[in-house]
Amino acid sequence: MSMSSSPVIVALDFPDQDSALALVDQLQPSLCRLKVGKELFTRLGPAFVETLVGKGFDVFLDLKFHDIPNTVAAACEAAADLGVWMMNVHASGGRRMMEAAMERLATKSHRPLLIAVTILTSLGEEDIHEIGFQGTPADNVLRLAALAESAGLDGVVCSPLEAAAIRARTRSDFQLVTPGVRPATASLDDQKRVMTPADAMQAGSSYLVIGRPVTAAADPLQALRDINASL
Ligand code: C5P
């Protein structure tokens, strides 16, 4: 496991296997990891994840589980059995859910990393109040990151703009996985608040989730090499 020394996780946001594999076959496990999300997983299923693992890539299975403890623990075990390197759950599923997932993963010979989503970055202050949270999104991010840490998880997904504040309040090996990263020369696409890869690492990120700056580049391998060289 952990084939790559690069912190880059390329987000495979593609609608079908042919386009996803056309990109993957231009990349190398030593230069990046891969993220499979709900769209691709729902279309292609576990066999596609096993294909990527079989090609030697570390795979982050980004399915953001949120259910009763027993169900999430069983789903995490199923993901571990696919050979994934990292997976995630919603911290708002609660301590018992996160602890149950960690306990189940601890029984596996190669334990994948388990990280938590705190507050989705698509939610603003009014949205979180409507579902019963108090305070600002930033307050809740810190509160839920602390809960995830105390439940024994390996880290959280967060904006690079939140990374320094979380880094200052969590143990040094807590993994911060940050999307919203753009090389200075790249298009913002639909991302609004971004950091460059080097700035995100400086702010405390452990891993950078990067999609379109690589996947939509004319030369994806060169785009990836340029990002790695900037770090
Ligand atoms: O193409 P781009 O670099 O914007 O892709 C970023 C990836 O990270 C996408 O898969 C997106 O769903 C994910 N993500 C994000 N912002 C979050 C959480 C996840 O961009 N807050």
XYZ file of C-alpha atoms and ligand atoms in Angstrom:
252
model
C 0.000 0.000 0.000
C 0.897 3.697 -0.284
C 2.606 3.438 -3.636
C 3.111 7.144 -4.199
C 5.341 9.694 -2.523
C 3.222 12.475 -4.070
C 0.405 14.024 -1.982
C -1.786 14.376 -5.099
C -5.035 12.379 -5.283
C -6.552 12.700 -8.778
C -10.385 12.874 -8.651
C -11.779 10.511 -11.303
C -14.956 12.448 -12.049
C -15.977 10.649 -15.245
C -19.349 9.254 -16.351
C -18.098 5.944 -17.745
C -15.302 3.388 -17.580
C -13.765 4.125 -20.991
C -13.168 7.807 -20.272
C -11.938 7.057 -16.740
C -9.495 4.386 -17.915
C -8.303 6.547 -20.820
C -7.109 9.031 -18.196
C -5.839 6.447 -15.692
C -3.729 4.776 -18.364
C -1.841 8.052 -18.851
C -1.001 8.297 -15.130
C 1.355 6.307 -12.901
C 0.939 4.941 -9.355
C 4.265 6.490 -8.336
C 3.020 9.990 -9.257
C -0.493 10.142 -7.735
C -3.335 8.333 -5.993
C -6.892 8.105 -7.368
C -10.281 9.103 -5.919
C -13.444 7.213 -6.893
C -16.671 8.952 -5.906
C -20.375 8.208 -5.856
C -21.010 8.711 -9.585
C -18.368 6.336 -10.875
C -18.913 3.807 -8.102
C -22.674 3.734 -8.664
C -22.171 3.238 -12.398
C -19.273 0.807 -12.393
C -19.316 -0.812 -8.976
C -16.616 -2.564 -6.972
C -15.038 -4.273 -9.993
C -13.814 -0.910 -11.254
C -12.183 -0.146 -7.895
C -10.468 -3.538 -8.017
C -9.247 -2.744 -11.549
C -7.564 0.442 -10.296
C -6.066 -1.373 -7.290
C -4.866 -4.064 -9.698
C -3.054 -1.410 -11.735
C -1.104 -0.546 -8.580
C -2.879 2.670 -7.553
C -3.780 3.684 -4.007
C -7.535 4.330 -4.184
C -9.511 6.746 -2.009
C -13.113 5.477 -2.068
C -15.100 8.680 -1.484
C -18.562 7.345 -0.602
C -19.078 9.411 2.593
C -20.929 6.733 4.558
C -23.560 7.982 7.065
C -25.827 5.347 8.648
C -26.243 3.339 11.850
C -22.946 2.086 13.353
C -23.386 -1.563 12.358
C -24.187 -0.713 8.737
C -21.301 1.729 8.357
C -18.860 -0.713 9.961
C -19.957 -3.422 7.527
C -19.695 -1.054 4.537
C -16.195 0.002 5.623
C -15.179 -3.643 5.883
C -16.524 -4.234 2.367
C -14.455 -1.300 1.095
C -11.375 -2.628 2.870
C -11.910 -5.979 1.158
C -11.660 -4.171 -2.220
C -8.137 -3.153 -1.255
C -8.755 0.584 -1.014
C -6.176 2.794 0.659
C -8.561 5.390 2.147
C -12.317 5.781 2.687
C -14.594 8.239 4.456
C -17.709 8.739 6.580
C -19.708 11.778 7.756
C -18.562 12.888 11.223
C -22.184 13.909 11.906
C -23.003 10.179 11.969
C -21.664 10.411 15.496
C -18.987 8.980 17.744
C -20.437 5.468 17.961
C -20.664 5.211 14.189
C -17.046 6.320 13.708
C -15.751 4.088 16.513
C -17.610 1.079 15.109
C -16.058 1.707 11.687
C -12.551 1.999 13.163
C -12.991 -1.127 15.261
C -14.063 -3.131 12.235
C -11.199 -1.819 10.100
C -8.712 -2.658 12.847
C -9.494 -6.338 12.268
C -8.186 -6.158 8.664
C -4.626 -7.177 7.839
C -4.083 -3.991 5.762
C -6.120 -1.354 7.561
C -7.194 1.410 5.165
C -7.178 5.003 6.387
C -10.580 6.281 7.561
C -11.269 9.995 7.403
C -14.369 12.107 8.084
C -16.299 14.768 6.245
C -17.161 17.569 8.700
C -19.447 20.181 7.098
C -19.944 19.971 3.326
C -18.474 23.099 1.755
C -21.699 23.486 -0.215
C -23.494 24.377 3.061
C -23.589 27.991 4.239
C -24.548 29.370 7.643
C -28.286 29.481 6.870
C -28.204 25.904 5.583
C -26.591 24.512 8.705
C -28.985 26.444 10.976
C -31.910 25.002 9.039
C -30.741 21.455 9.837
C -30.247 22.363 13.500
C -26.560 23.232 13.805
C -25.615 26.390 15.711
C -22.759 28.799 15.054
C -20.779 29.268 11.876
C -19.739 26.558 9.425
C -16.130 27.115 10.572
C -17.062 26.510 14.244
C -18.777 23.271 13.279
C -15.875 22.130 11.102
C -13.528 22.451 14.103
C -15.994 20.782 16.475
C -16.577 17.822 14.155
C -12.865 17.487 13.308
C -12.161 17.240 17.066
C -14.910 14.611 17.390
C -13.441 12.598 14.508
C -9.994 12.779 16.084
C -11.295 11.680 19.473
C -13.175 8.778 17.842
C -9.792 7.583 16.550
C -10.164 8.476 12.871
C -7.107 9.172 10.758
C -8.132 12.611 9.524
C -10.721 14.785 7.811
C -11.582 16.174 4.406
C -11.427 19.969 4.591
C -10.954 23.127 2.591
C -7.309 24.241 2.415
C -8.614 27.485 3.959
C -9.562 25.504 7.088
C -6.412 23.396 7.187
C -4.250 25.619 9.384
C -6.943 25.971 12.076
C -7.559 22.209 12.167
C -3.828 21.432 12.070
C -3.297 23.687 15.107
C -5.896 21.750 17.141
C -5.221 18.118 16.192
C -2.428 15.578 16.637
C 0.463 15.951 14.236
C -0.288 12.792 12.221
C -3.978 13.730 11.684
C -4.437 13.631 7.904
C -5.953 16.681 6.210
C -7.261 15.866 2.734
C -8.056 19.025 0.797
C -9.938 19.614 -2.456
C -10.316 23.175 -3.776
C -6.741 23.215 -5.044
C -5.707 24.965 -8.258
C -2.266 25.582 -9.795
C -1.851 29.336 -10.311
C -2.138 28.899 -14.080
C -5.245 26.666 -14.060
C -8.927 27.532 -14.548
C -10.978 27.806 -11.322
C -13.843 25.846 -12.961
C -16.681 25.985 -10.380
C -14.373 26.225 -7.348
C -14.621 29.602 -5.628
C -12.108 29.691 -2.775
C -8.936 27.892 -3.795
C -5.275 27.617 -2.876
C -2.319 26.582 -4.995
C -0.896 23.110 -4.276
C 2.195 24.568 -2.584
C 0.152 26.970 -0.427
C -2.231 24.175 0.591
C 0.713 22.015 1.713
C 2.152 25.006 3.569
C -1.225 25.463 5.318
C -1.031 21.908 6.641
C -2.655 19.693 3.998
C -1.500 16.077 3.932
C -3.106 15.178 0.586
C -4.448 17.317 -2.267
C -7.570 16.205 -4.162
C -7.185 17.584 -7.678
C -9.568 16.843 -10.539
C -9.926 18.964 -13.629
C -6.480 20.621 -13.584
C -5.222 17.091 -14.382
C -8.207 15.278 -15.899
C -9.094 18.055 -18.357
C -5.501 18.977 -19.245
C -4.305 18.497 -22.824
C -1.441 16.461 -21.341
C -2.610 15.030 -17.973
C 0.722 13.368 -17.148
C 2.613 16.611 -17.715
C 0.037 18.563 -15.676
C 0.525 16.073 -12.818
C 4.325 16.246 -13.104
C 4.153 20.062 -13.033
C 2.005 19.989 -9.861
C 4.377 17.524 -8.174
C 7.354 19.666 -9.177
C 5.727 22.755 -7.639
C 5.687 21.118 -4.182
O -12.032 19.149 -10.590
P -11.786 19.548 -9.163
O -10.330 19.705 -8.808
O -12.610 20.764 -8.767
O -12.332 18.304 -8.336
C -12.358 18.330 -6.939
C -12.900 17.050 -6.403
O -13.031 17.171 -4.996
C -14.289 16.660 -6.924
O -14.369 15.233 -6.924
C -15.207 17.245 -5.861
O -16.425 16.540 -5.765
C -14.381 17.048 -4.596
N -14.720 17.959 -3.510
C -14.644 19.334 -3.630
N -14.965 20.139 -2.578
C -15.386 19.600 -1.435
C -15.469 18.224 -1.293
C -15.131 17.412 -2.374
O -14.254 19.844 -4.656
N -15.659 20.387 -0.433
